[in-house]
Each structure stands twice: as C-alpha cells, then as structure tokens.
Short mmCIF file of N, CA, C and O in Angstrom, two decimals:
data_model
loop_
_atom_site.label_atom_id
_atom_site.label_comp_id
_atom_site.label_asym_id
_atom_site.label_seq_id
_atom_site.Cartn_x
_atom_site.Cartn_y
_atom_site.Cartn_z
N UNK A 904 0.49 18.55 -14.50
CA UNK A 904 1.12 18.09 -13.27
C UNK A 904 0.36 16.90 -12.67
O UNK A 904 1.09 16.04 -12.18
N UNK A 905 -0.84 16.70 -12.61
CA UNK A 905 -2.02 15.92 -12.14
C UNK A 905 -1.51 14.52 -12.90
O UNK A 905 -1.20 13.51 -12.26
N UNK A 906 -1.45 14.61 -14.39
CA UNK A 906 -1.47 13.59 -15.43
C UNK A 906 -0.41 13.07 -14.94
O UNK A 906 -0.46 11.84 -14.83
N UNK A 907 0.89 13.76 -14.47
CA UNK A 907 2.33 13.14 -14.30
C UNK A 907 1.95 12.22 -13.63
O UNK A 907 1.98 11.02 -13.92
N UNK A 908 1.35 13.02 -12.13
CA UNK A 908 1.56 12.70 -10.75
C UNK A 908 0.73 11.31 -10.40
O UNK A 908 0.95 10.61 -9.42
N UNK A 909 -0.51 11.00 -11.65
CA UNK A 909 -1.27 10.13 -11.85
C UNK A 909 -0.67 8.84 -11.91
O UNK A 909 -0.78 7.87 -11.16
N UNK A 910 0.25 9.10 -13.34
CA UNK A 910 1.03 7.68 -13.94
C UNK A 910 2.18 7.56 -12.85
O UNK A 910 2.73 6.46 -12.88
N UNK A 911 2.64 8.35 -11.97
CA UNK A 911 3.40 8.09 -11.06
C UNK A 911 2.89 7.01 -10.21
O UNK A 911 3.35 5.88 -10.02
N UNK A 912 1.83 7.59 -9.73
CA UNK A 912 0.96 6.83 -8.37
C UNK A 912 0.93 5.44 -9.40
O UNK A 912 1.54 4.43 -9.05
N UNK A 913 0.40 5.47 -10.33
CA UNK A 913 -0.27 4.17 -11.09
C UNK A 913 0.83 3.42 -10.76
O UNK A 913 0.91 2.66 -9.80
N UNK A 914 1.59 3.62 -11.49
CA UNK A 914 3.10 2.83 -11.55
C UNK A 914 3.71 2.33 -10.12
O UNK A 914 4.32 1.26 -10.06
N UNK A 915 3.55 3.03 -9.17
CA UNK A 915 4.20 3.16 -7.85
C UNK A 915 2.91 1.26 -7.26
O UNK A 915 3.20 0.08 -7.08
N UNK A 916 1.44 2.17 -7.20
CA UNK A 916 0.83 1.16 -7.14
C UNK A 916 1.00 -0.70 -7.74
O UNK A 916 0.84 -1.77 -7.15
N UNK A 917 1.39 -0.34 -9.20
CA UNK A 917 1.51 -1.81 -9.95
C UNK A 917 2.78 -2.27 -9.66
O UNK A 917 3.11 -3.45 -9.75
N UNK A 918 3.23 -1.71 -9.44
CA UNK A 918 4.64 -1.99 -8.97
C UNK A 918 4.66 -2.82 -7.33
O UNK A 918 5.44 -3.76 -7.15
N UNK A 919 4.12 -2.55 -6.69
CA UNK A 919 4.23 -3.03 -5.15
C UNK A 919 3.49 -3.95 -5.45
O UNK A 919 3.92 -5.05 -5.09
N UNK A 920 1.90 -3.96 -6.33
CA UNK A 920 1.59 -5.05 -6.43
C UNK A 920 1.90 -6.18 -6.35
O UNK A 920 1.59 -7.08 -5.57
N UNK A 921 3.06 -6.05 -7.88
CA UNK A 921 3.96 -7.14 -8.50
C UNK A 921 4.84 -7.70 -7.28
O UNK A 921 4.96 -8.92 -7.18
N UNK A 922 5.48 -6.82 -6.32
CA UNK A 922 6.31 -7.04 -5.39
C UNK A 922 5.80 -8.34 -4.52
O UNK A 922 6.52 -9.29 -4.22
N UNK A 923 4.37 -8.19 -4.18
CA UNK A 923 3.28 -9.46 -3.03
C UNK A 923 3.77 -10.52 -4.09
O UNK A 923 3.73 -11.55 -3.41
N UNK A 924 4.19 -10.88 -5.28
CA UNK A 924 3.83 -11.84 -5.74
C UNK A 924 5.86 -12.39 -5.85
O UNK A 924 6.46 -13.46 -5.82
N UNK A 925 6.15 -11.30 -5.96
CA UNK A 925 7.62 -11.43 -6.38
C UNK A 925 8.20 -11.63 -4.41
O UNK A 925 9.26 -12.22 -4.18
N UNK A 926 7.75 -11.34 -3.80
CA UNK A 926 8.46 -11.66 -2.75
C UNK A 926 7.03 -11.43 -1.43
O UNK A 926 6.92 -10.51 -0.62
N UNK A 927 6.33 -12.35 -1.58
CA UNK A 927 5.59 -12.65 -0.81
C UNK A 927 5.89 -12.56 1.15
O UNK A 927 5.08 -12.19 1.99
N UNK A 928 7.50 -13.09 1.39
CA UNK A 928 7.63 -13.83 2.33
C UNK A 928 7.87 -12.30 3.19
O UNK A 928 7.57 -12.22 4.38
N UNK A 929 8.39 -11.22 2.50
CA UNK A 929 8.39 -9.98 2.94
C UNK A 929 7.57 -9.54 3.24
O UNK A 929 7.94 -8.78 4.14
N UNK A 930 5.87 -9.40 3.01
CA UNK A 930 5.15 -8.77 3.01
C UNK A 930 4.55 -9.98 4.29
O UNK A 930 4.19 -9.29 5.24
N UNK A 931 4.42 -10.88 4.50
CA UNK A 931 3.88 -12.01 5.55
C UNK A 931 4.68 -11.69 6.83
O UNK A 931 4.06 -11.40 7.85
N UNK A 932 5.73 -11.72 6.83
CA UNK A 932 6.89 -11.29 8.12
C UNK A 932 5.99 -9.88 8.46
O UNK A 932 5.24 -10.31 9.34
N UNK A 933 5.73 -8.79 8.32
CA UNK A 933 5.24 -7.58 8.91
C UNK A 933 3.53 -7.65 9.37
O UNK A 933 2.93 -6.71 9.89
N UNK A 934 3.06 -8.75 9.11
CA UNK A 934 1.45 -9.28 9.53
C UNK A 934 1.44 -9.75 11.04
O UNK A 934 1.96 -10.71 11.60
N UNK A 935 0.61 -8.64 11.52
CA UNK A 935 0.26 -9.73 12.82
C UNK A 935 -0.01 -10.89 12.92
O UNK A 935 -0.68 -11.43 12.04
N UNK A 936 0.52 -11.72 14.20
CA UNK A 936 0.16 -13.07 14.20
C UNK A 936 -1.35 -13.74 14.04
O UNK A 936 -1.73 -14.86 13.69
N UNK A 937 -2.24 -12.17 14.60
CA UNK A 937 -3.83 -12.61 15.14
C UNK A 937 -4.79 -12.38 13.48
O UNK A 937 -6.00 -12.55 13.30
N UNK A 938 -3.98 -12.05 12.69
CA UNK A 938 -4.53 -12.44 11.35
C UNK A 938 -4.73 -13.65 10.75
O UNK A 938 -3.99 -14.47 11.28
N UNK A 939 -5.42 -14.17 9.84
CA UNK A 939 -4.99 -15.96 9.76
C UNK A 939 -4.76 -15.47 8.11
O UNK A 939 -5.08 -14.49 7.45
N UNK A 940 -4.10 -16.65 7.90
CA UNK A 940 -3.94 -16.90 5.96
C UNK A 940 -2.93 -15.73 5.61
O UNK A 940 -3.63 -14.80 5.21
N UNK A 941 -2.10 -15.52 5.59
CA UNK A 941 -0.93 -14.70 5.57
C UNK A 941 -0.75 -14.62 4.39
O UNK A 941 -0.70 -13.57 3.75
N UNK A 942 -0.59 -16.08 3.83
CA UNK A 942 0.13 -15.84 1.85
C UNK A 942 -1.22 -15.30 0.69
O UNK A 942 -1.17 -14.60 -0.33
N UNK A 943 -2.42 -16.00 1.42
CA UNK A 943 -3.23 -15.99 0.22
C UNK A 943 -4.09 -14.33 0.77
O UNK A 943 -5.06 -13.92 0.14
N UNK A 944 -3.65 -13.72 1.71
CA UNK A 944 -3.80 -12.22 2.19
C UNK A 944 -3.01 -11.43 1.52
O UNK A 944 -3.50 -10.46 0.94
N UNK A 945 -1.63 -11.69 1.48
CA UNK A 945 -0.49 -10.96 0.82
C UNK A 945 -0.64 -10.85 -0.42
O UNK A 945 -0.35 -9.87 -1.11
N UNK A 946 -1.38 -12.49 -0.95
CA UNK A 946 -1.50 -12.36 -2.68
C UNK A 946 -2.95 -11.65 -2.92
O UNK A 946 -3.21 -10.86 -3.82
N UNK A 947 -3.57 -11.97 -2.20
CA UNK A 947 -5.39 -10.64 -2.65
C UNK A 947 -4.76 -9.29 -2.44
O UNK A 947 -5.33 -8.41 -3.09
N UNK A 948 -3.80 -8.91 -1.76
CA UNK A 948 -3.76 -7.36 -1.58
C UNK A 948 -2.84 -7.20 -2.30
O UNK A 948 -2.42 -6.05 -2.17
N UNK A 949 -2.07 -7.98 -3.29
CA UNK A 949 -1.17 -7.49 -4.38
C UNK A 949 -2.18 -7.13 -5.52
O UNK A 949 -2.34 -6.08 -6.15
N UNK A 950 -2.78 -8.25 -5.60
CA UNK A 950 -4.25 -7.93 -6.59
C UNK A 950 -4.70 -6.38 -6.48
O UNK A 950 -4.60 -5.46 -7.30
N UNK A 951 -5.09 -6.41 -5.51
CA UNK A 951 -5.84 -4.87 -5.32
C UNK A 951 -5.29 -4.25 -5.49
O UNK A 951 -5.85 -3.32 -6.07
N UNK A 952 -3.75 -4.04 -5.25
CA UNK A 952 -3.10 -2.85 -5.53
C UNK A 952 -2.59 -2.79 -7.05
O UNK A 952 -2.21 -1.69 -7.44
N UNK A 953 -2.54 -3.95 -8.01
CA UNK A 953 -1.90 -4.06 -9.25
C UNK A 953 -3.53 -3.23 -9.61
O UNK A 953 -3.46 -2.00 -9.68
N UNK A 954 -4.85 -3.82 -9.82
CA UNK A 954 -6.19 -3.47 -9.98
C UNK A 954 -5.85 -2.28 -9.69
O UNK A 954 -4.93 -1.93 -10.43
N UNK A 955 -6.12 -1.59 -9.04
CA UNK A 955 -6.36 -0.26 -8.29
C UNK A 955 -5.36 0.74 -8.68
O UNK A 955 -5.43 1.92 -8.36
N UNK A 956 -4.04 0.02 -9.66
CA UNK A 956 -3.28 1.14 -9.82
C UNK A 956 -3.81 1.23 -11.31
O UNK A 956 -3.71 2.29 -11.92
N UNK A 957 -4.28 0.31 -11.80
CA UNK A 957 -4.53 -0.37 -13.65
C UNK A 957 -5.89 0.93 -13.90
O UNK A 957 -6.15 1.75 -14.78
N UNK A 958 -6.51 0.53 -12.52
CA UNK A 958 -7.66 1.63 -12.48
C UNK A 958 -7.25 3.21 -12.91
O UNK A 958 -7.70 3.82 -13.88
N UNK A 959 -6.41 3.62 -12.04
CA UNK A 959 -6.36 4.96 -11.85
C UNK A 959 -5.81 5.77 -13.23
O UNK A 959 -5.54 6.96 -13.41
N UNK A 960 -5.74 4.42 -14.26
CA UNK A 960 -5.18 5.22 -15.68
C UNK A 960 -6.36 5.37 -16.56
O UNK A 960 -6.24 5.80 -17.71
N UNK A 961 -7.91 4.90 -15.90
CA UNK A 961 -8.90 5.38 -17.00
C UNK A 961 -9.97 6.41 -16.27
O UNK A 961 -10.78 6.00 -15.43
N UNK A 962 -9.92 7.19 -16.52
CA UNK A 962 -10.71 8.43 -16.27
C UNK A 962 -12.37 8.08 -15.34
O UNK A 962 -12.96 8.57 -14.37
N UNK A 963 -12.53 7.27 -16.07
CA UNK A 963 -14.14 6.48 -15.47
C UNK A 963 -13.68 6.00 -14.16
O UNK A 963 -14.48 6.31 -13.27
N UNK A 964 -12.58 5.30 -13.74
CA UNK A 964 -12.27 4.97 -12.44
C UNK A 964 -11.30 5.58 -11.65
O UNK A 964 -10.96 4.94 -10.66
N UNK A 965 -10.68 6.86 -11.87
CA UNK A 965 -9.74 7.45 -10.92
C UNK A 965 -10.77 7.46 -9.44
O UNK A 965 -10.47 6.86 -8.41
N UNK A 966 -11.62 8.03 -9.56
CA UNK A 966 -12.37 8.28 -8.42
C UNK A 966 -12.56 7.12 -7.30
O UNK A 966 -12.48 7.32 -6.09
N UNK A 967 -12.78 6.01 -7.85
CA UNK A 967 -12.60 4.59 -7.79
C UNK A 967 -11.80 4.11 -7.22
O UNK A 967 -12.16 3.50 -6.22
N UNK A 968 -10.40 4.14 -7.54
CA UNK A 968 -9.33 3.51 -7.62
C UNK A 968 -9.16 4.76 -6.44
O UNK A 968 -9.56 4.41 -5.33
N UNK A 969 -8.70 6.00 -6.51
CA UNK A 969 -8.33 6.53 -5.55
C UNK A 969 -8.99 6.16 -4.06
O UNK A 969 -8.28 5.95 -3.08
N UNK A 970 -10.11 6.12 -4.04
CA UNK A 970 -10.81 5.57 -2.95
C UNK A 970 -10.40 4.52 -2.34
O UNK A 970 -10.38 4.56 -1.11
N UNK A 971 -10.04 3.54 -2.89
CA UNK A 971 -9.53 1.93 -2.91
C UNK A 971 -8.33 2.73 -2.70
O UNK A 971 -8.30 3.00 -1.50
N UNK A 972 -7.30 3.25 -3.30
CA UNK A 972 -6.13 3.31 -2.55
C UNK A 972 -5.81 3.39 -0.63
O UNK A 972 -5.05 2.90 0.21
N UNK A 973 -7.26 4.59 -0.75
CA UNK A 973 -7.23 5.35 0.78
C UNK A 973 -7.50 3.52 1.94
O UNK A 973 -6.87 3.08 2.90
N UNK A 974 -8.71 2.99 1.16
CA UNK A 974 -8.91 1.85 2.26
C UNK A 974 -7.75 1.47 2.28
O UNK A 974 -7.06 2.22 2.97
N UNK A 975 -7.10 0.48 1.74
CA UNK A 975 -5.88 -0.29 1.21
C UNK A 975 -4.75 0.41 2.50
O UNK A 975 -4.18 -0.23 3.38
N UNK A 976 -4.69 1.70 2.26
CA UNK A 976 -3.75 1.96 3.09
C UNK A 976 -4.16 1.98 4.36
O UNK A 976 -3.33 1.68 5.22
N UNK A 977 -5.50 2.34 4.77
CA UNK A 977 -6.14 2.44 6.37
C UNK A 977 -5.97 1.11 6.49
O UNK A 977 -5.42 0.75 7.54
N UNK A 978 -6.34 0.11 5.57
CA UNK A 978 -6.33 -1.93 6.39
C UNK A 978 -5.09 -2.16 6.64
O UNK A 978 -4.91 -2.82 7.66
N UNK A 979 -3.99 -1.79 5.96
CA UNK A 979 -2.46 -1.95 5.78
C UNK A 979 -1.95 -1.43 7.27
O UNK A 979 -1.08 -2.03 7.90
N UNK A 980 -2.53 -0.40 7.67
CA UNK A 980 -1.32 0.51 8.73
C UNK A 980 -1.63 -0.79 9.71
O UNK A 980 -0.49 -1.11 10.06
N UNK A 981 -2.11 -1.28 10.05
CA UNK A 981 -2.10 -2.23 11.37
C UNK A 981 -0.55 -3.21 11.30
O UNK A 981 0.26 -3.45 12.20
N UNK A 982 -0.58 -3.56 10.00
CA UNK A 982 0.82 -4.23 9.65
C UNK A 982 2.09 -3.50 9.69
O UNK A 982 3.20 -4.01 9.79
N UNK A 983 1.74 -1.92 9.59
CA UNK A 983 3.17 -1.37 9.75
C UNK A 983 3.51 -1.19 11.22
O UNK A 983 4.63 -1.39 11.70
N UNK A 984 2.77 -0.92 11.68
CA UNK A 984 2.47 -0.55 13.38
C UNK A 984 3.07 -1.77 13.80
O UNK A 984 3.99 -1.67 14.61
N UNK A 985 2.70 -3.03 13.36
CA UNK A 985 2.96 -4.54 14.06
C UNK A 985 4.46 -5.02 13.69
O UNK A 985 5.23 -5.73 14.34
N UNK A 986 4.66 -4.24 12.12
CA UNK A 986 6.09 -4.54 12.20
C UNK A 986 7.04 -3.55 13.26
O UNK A 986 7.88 -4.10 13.98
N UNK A 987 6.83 -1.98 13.29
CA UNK A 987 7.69 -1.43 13.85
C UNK A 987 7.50 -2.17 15.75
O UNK A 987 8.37 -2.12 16.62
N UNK A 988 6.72 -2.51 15.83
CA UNK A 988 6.47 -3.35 17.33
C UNK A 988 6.75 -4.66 17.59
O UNK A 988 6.65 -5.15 18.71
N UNK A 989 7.09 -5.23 16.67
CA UNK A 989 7.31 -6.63 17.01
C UNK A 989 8.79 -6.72 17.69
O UNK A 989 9.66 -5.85 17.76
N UNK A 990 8.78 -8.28 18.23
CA UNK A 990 9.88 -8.11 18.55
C UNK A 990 11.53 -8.77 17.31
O UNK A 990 12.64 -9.26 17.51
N UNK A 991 10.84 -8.43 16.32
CA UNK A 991 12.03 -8.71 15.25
C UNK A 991 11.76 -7.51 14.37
O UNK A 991 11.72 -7.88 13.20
N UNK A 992 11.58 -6.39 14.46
CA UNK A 992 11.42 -4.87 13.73
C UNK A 992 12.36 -5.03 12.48
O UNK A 992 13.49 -5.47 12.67
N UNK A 993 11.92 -4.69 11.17
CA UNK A 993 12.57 -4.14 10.47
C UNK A 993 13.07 -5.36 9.84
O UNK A 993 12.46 -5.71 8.83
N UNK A 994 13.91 -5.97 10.17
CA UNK A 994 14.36 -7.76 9.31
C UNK A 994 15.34 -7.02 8.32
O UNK A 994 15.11 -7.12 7.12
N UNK A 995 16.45 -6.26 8.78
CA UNK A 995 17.21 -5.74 7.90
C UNK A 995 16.86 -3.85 7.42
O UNK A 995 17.58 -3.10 6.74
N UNK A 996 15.52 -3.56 8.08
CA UNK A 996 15.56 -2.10 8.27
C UNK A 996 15.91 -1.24 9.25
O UNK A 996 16.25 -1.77 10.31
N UNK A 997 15.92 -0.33 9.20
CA UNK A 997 16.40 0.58 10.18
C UNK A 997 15.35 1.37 10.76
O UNK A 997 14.71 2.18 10.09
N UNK A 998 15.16 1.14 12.01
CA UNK A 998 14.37 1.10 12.94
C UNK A 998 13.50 2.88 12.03
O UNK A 998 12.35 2.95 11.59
N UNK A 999 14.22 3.63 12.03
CA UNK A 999 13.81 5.31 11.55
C UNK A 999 12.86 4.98 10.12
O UNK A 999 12.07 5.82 9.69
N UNK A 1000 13.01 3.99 9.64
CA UNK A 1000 12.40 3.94 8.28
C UNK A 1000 11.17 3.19 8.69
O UNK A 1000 10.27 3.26 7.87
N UNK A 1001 10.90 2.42 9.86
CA UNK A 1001 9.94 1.67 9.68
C UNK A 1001 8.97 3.09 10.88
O UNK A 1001 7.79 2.91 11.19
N UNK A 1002 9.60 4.09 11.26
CA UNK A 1002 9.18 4.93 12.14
C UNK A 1002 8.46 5.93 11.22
O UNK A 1002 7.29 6.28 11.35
N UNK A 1003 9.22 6.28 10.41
CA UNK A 1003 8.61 7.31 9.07
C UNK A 1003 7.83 6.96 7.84
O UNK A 1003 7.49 7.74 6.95
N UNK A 1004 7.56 5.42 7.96
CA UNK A 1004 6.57 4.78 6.99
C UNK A 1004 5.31 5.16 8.04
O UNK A 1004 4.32 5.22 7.31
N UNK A 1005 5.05 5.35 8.91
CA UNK A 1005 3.66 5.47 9.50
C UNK A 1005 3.33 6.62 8.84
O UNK A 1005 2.59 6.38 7.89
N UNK A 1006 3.62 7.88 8.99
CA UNK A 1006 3.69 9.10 8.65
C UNK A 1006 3.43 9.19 7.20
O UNK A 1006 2.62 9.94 6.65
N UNK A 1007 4.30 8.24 6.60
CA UNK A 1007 4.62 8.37 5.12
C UNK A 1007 2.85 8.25 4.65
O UNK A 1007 2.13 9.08 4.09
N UNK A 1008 2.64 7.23 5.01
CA UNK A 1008 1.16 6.67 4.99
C UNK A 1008 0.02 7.55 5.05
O UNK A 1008 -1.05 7.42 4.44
N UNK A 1009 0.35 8.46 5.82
CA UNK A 1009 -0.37 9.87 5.66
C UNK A 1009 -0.24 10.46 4.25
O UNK A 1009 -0.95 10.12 3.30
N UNK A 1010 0.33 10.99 4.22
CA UNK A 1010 1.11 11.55 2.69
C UNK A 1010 0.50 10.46 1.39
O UNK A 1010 0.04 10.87 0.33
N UNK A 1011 0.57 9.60 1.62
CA UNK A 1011 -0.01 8.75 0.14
C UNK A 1011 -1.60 8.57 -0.05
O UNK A 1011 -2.23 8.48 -1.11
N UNK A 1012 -2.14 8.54 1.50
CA UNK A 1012 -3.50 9.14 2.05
C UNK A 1012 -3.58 10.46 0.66
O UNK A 1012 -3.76 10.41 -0.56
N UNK A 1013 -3.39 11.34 1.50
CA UNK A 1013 -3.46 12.35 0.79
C UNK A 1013 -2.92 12.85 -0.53
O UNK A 1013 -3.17 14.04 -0.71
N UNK A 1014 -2.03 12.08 -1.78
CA UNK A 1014 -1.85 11.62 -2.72
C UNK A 1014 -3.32 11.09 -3.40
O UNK A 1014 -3.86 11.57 -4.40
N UNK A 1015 -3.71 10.19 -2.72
CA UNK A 1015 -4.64 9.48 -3.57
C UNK A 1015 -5.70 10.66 -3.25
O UNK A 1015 -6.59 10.76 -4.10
N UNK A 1016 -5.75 11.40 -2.39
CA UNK A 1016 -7.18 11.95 -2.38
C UNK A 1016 -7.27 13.14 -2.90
O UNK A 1016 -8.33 13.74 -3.07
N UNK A 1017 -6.15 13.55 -3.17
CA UNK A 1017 -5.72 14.79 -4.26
C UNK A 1017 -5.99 14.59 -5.46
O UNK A 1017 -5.87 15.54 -6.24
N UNK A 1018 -6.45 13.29 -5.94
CA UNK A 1018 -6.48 12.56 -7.66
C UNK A 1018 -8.11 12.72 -7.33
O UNK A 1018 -8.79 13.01 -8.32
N UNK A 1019 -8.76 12.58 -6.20
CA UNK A 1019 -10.08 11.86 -6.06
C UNK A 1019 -11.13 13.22 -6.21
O UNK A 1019 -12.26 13.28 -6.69
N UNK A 1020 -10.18 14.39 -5.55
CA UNK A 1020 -10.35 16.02 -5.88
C UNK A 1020 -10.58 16.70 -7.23
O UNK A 1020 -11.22 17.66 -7.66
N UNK A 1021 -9.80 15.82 -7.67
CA UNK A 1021 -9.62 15.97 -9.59
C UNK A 1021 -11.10 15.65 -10.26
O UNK A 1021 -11.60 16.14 -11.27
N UNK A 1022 -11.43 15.01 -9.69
CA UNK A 1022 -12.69 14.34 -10.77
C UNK A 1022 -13.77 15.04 -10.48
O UNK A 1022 -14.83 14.81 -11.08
#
C-alpha cells in the first residue's frame, strides 16, 4: 500500500512540477504582490517539486524528499491564503475550492509525513 501510495505522491509531485513550467502565468497570478521575481520563483519551485518527487522513488531519499515536500507546502500556503484573499480570487475557480485547498494542504502535510514514518 506504502509502494502504491509512494509512486502516487511521486507522480502527483512531477507532475505539478511540469505544470510551473507548462503554465507558469497560473502559478504567478496566486503570489503575493510583496514577493519580488514571480517567474524565476514559480520556475525554482517547479524544480523542487519535479526534484523532490524524482527523490521520493529512491529509498536513500524518501526521508529527504518527504521532508522537502512538508517545507514546500508550509512556503506555498502564504500563496493560497493570498489567492483565496485577493481581490480577483480564483481566476475561473470557485471560491469553495480555493477554501478547501487550505485544508487540503493539511492532508498532503500529512501524506508526505506518513512516507517519512516509513523509513
């Protein structure tokens, strides 16, 4: 179940990665304004997350990589918070989804630290 739930996360991870690079302008729109460098921020944290998911498929770095997931998501929530607050929310979402991504964020918290338990 662990092994599934592993290549899940991995995949889930390399996948969003790819997304910072495939649609950058999405991931810049939900950044606070009081951040500076927006694109070349969006493209280092696609990195980390493509890295960090590449990680979590070799045994020597789950521990690693899970860890790095947990930061990743603690630096991130400021951007979800700023999108559900701004005054242009969502850009085509629905207000409940950008309400239950905070939460969600919990849950993937604890995803990665369930892998980090493993080792």
């Amino acid at each position: 179940m662990k092994e599934i739930s592993l290549f899940v996360m991995a995949g889930f991870y390399i996948l969003a990665g790819i997304m910072h690079f495939a649609r950058p302008k999405m991931y810049m729109h939900i950044m606070p304004r009081y951040i500076p460098f927006h694109k070349p921020l969006v493209y280092i944290s696609g990195v980390f997350e493509i890295g960090l998911g590449v990680l979590l498929l070799f045994p020597t770095y789950t521990t690693l990589a899970a860890w790095g997931i947990i930061v990743l998501l603690i630096a991130v929530f400021p951007a979800n918070i700023h999108h559900l607050t701004s005054s242009k929310p969502g850009k085509g979402l629905p207000r409940w989804v950008l309400i239950a991504r905070l939460p969600f964020q919990l849950v993937l918290i604890g995803w990665a630290y369930w892998h980090f338990l493993s080792d």
